[in-house]
Structure formats: C-alpha cells, structure tokens
PDB file of C-alpha atoms in Angstrom:
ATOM      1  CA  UNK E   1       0.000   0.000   0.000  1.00  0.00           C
ATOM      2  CA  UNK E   2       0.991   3.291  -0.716  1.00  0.00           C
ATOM      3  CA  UNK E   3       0.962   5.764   2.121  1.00  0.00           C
ATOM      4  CA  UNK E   4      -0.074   9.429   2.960  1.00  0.00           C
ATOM      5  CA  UNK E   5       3.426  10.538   1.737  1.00  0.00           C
ATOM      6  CA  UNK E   6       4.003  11.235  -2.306  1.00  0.00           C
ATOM      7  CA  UNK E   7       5.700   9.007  -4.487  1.00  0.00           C
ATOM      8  CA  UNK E   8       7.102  11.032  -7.538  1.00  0.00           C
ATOM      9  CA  UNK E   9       8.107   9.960 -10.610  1.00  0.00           C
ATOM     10  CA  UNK E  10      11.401   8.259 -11.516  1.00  0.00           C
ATOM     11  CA  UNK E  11      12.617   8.468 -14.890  1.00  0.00           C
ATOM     12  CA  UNK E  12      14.473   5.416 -16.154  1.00  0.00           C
ATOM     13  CA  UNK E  13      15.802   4.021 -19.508  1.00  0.00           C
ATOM     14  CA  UNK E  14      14.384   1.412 -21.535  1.00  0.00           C
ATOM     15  CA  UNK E  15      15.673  -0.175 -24.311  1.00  0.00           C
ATOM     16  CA  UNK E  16      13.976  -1.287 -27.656  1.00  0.00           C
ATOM     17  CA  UNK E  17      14.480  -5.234 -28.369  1.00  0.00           C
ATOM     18  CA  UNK E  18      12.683  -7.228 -30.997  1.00  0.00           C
ATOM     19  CA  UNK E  19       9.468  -5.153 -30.882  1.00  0.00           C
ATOM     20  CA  UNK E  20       9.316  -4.604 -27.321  1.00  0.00           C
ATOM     21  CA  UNK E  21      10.111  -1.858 -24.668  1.00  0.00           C
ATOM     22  CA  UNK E  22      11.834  -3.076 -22.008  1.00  0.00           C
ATOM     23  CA  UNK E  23      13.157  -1.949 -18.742  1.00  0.00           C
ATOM     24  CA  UNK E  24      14.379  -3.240 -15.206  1.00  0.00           C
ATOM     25  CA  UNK E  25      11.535  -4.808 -13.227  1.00  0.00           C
ATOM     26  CA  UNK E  26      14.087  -3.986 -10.368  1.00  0.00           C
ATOM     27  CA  UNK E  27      14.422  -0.099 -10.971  1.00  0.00           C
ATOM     28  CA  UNK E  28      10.353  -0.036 -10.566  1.00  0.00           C
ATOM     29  CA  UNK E  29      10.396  -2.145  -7.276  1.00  0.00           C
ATOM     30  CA  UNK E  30      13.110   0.317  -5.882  1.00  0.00           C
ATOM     31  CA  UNK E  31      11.294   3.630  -7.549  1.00  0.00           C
ATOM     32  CA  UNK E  32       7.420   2.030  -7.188  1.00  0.00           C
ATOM     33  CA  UNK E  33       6.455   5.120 -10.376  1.00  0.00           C
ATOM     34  CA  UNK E  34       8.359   4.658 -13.078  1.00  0.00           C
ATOM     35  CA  UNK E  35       8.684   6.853 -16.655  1.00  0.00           C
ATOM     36  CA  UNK E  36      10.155   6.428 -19.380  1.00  0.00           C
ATOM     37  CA  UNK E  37      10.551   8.223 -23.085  1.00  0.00           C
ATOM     38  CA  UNK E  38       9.429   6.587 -25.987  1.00  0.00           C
ATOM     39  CA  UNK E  39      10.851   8.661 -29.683  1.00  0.00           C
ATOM     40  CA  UNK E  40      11.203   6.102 -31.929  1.00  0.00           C
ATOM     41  CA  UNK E  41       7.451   5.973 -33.221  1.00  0.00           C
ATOM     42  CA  UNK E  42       5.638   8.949 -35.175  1.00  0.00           C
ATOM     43  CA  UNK E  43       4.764  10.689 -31.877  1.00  0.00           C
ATOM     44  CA  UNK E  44       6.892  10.709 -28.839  1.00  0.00           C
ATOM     45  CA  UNK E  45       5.119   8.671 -26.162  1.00  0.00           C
ATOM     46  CA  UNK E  46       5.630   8.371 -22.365  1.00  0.00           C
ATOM     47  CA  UNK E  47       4.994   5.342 -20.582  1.00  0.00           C
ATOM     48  CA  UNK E  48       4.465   4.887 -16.976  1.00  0.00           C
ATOM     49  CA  UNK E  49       4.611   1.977 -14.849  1.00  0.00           C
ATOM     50  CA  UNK E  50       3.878   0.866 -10.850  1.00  0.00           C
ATOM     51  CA  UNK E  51       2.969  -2.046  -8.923  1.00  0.00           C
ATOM     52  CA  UNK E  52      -0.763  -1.680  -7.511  1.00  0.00           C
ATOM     53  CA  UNK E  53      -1.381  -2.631  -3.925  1.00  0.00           C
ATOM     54  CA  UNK E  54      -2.519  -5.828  -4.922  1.00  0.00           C
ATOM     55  CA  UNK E  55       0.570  -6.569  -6.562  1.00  0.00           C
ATOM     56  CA  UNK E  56      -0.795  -6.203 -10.176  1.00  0.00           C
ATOM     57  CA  UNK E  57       1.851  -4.316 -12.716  1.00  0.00           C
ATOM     58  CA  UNK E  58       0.496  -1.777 -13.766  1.00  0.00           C
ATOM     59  CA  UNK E  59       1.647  -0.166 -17.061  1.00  0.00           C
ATOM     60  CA  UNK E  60       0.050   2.512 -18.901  1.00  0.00           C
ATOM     61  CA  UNK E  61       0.436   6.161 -21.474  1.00  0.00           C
ATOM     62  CA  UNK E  62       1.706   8.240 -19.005  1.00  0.00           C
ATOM     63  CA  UNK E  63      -0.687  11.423 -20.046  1.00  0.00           C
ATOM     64  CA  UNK E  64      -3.367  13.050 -18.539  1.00  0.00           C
ATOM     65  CA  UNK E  65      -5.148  14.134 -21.843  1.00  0.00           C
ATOM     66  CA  UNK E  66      -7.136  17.094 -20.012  1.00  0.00           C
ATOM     67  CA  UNK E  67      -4.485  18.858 -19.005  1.00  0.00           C
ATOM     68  CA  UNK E  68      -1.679  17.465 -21.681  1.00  0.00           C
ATOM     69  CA  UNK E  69       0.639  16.442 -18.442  1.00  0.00           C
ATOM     70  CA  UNK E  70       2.925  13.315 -18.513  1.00  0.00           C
ATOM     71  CA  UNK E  71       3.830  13.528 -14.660  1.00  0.00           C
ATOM     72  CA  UNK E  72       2.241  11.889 -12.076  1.00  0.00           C
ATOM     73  CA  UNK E  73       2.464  11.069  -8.338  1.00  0.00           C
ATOM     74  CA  UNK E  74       1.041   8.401  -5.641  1.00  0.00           C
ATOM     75  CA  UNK E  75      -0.354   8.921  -2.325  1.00  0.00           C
ATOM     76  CA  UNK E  76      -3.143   7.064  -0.534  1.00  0.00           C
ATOM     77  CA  UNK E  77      -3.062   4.263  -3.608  1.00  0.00           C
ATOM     78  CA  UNK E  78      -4.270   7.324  -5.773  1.00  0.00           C
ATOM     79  CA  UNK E  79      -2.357   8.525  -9.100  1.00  0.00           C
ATOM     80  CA  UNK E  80      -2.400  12.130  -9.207  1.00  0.00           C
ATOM     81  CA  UNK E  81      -1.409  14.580 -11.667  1.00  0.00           C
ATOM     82  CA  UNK E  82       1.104  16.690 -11.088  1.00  0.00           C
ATOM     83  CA  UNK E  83      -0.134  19.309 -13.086  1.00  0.00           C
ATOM     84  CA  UNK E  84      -4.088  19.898 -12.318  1.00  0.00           C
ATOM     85  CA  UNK E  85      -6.568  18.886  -9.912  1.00  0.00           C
ATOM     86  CA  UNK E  86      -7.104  15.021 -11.457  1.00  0.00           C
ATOM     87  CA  UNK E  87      -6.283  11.938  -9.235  1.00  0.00           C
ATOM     88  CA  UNK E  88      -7.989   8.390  -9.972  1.00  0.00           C
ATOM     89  CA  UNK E  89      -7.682   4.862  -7.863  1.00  0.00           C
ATOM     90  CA  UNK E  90      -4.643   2.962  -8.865  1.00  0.00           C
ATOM     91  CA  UNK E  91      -6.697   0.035  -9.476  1.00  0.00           C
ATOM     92  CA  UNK E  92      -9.894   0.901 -10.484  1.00  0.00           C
ATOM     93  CA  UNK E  93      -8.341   4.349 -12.362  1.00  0.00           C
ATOM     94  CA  UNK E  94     -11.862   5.695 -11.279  1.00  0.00           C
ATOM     95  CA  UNK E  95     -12.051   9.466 -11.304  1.00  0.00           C
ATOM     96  CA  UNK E  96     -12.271  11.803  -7.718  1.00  0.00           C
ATOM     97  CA  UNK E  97     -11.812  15.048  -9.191  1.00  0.00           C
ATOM     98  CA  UNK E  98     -11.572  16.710 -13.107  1.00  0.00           C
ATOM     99  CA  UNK E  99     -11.528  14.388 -15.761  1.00  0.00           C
ATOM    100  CA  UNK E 100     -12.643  11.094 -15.502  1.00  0.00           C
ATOM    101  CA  UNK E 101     -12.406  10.048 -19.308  1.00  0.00           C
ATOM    102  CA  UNK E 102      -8.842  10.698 -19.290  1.00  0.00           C
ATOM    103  CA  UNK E 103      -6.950   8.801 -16.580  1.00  0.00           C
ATOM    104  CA  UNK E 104      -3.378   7.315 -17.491  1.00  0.00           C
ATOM    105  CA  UNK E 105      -4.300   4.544 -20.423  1.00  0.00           C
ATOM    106  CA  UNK E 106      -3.714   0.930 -19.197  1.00  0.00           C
ATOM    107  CA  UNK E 107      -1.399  -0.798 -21.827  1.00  0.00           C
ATOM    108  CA  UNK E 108      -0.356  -4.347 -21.412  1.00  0.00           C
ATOM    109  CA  UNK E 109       2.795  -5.692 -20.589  1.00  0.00           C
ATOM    110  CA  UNK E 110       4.927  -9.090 -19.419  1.00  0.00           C
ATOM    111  CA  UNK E 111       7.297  -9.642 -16.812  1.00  0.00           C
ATOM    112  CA  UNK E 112      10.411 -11.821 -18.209  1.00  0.00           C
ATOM    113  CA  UNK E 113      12.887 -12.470 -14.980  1.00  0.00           C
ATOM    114  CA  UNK E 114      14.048  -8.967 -14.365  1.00  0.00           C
ATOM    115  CA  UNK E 115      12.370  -7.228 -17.194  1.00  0.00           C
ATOM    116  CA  UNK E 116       8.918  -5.901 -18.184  1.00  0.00           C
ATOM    117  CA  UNK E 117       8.143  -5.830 -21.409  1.00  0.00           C
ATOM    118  CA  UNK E 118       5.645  -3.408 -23.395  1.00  0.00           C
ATOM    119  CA  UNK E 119       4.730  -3.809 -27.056  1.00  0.00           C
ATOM    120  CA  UNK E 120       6.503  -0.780 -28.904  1.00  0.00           C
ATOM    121  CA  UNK E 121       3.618  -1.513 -32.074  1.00  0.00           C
ATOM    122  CA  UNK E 122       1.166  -0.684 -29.135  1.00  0.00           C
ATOM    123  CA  UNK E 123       2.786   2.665 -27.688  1.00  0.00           C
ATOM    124  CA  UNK E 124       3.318   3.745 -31.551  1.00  0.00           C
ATOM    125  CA  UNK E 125      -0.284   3.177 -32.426  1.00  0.00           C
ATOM    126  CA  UNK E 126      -1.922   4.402 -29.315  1.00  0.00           C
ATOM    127  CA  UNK E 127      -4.323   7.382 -30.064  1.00  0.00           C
ATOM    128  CA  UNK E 128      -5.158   9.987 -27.906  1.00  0.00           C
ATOM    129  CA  UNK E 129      -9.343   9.865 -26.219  1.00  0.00           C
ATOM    130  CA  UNK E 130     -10.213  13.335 -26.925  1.00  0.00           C
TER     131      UNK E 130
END
C-alpha cells in the first residue's frame, strides 16, 4: 500500500528489443512510479509503470489528456497529476476530481525475470481519447 506521503516519478531508460520496450523490473520495485521516453514511433510517447497494492503491474500512457501532463504522483493508492486537480484509484483508475475520461491509459505488458516488457507496435499506435 501506498501511504499518505508522495511518491514522484522516476525516470528510467528502456531499451527497444525485438518489438518490445523493455526496462528493469528492479528499478520499478526500488522507484514504485516509473517513466520512461518513448521517440522512436511517429509521436513521442511516455509510458508509466507501478505495482498496484494488490501486486498487479500496472503499465500505462503516461498522459493526462485534459491537461496534456505526462507527470504523475502516488499517495493514498491514488495517481495524481502533477499538473491539475485530477487523481484516480490505482486500481480501479476511477475518477475523484476533473476528468474522468482521461486517466493514465492501461497498456499491457509481461514480466520476463528482471524485465517488463511493453509492445513498442502498441505505444506507436496508441491514439489519444479526446
């Protein structure tokens, strides 16, 4: 569980490998909110990644579309943005405040020993809600 003290974002690398993103499974245990920069597709993309309280990865576009933001924070196993007034359940991604269409877009993803894996074909092609 995340407590009543902010978790920020950590940026990290990832590396592209035979049509997946991958980074350290490790560096988001140690961090808990991951980021990282994705500029090999049409449209730069960031991706965002944490470990829900019940223990589920979570991976997901790291953009609240409202507000255009790609940085968020966790307190009280909420996601906040760090740029307006929106914050959603980490699980559930249900809405307490602002915009409840546009919450940080789930994208799946694998664990592999050490590594997560994302599907770069799915960051490139995600398209925006609004």
């Amino acid at each position: 569980d995340y407590d009543s003290n902010f978790v920020i974002m950590t940026k990290v690398q990832c590396r592209d490998e035979g049509g997946d993103l991958v980074f350290s499974l490790g560096d988001l245990k140690q961090s808990r909110l991951i980021r990282f920069e994705y500029n090999g597709g049409q449209t730069p993309r960031a991706v965002m990644a944490y470990v829900a309280p019940t223990g589920q990865l979570v991976t997901a576009i790291s953009l609240s579309e409202h507000c255009g933001s790609t940085e968020f924070k966790i307190k009280d196993n909420k996601i906040y943005c760090a740029h307006c007034p929106s914050y959603w359940d980490m699980m559930t991604m249900e809405a307490y405040a602002c915009c409840a269409k546009y919450y940080p877009d789930p994208i799946p993803s694998r664990v592999s020993g050490d590594e997560v894996h994302v599907s770069r074909m799915i960051v490139e092609k995600w398209a925006g809600r609004l």
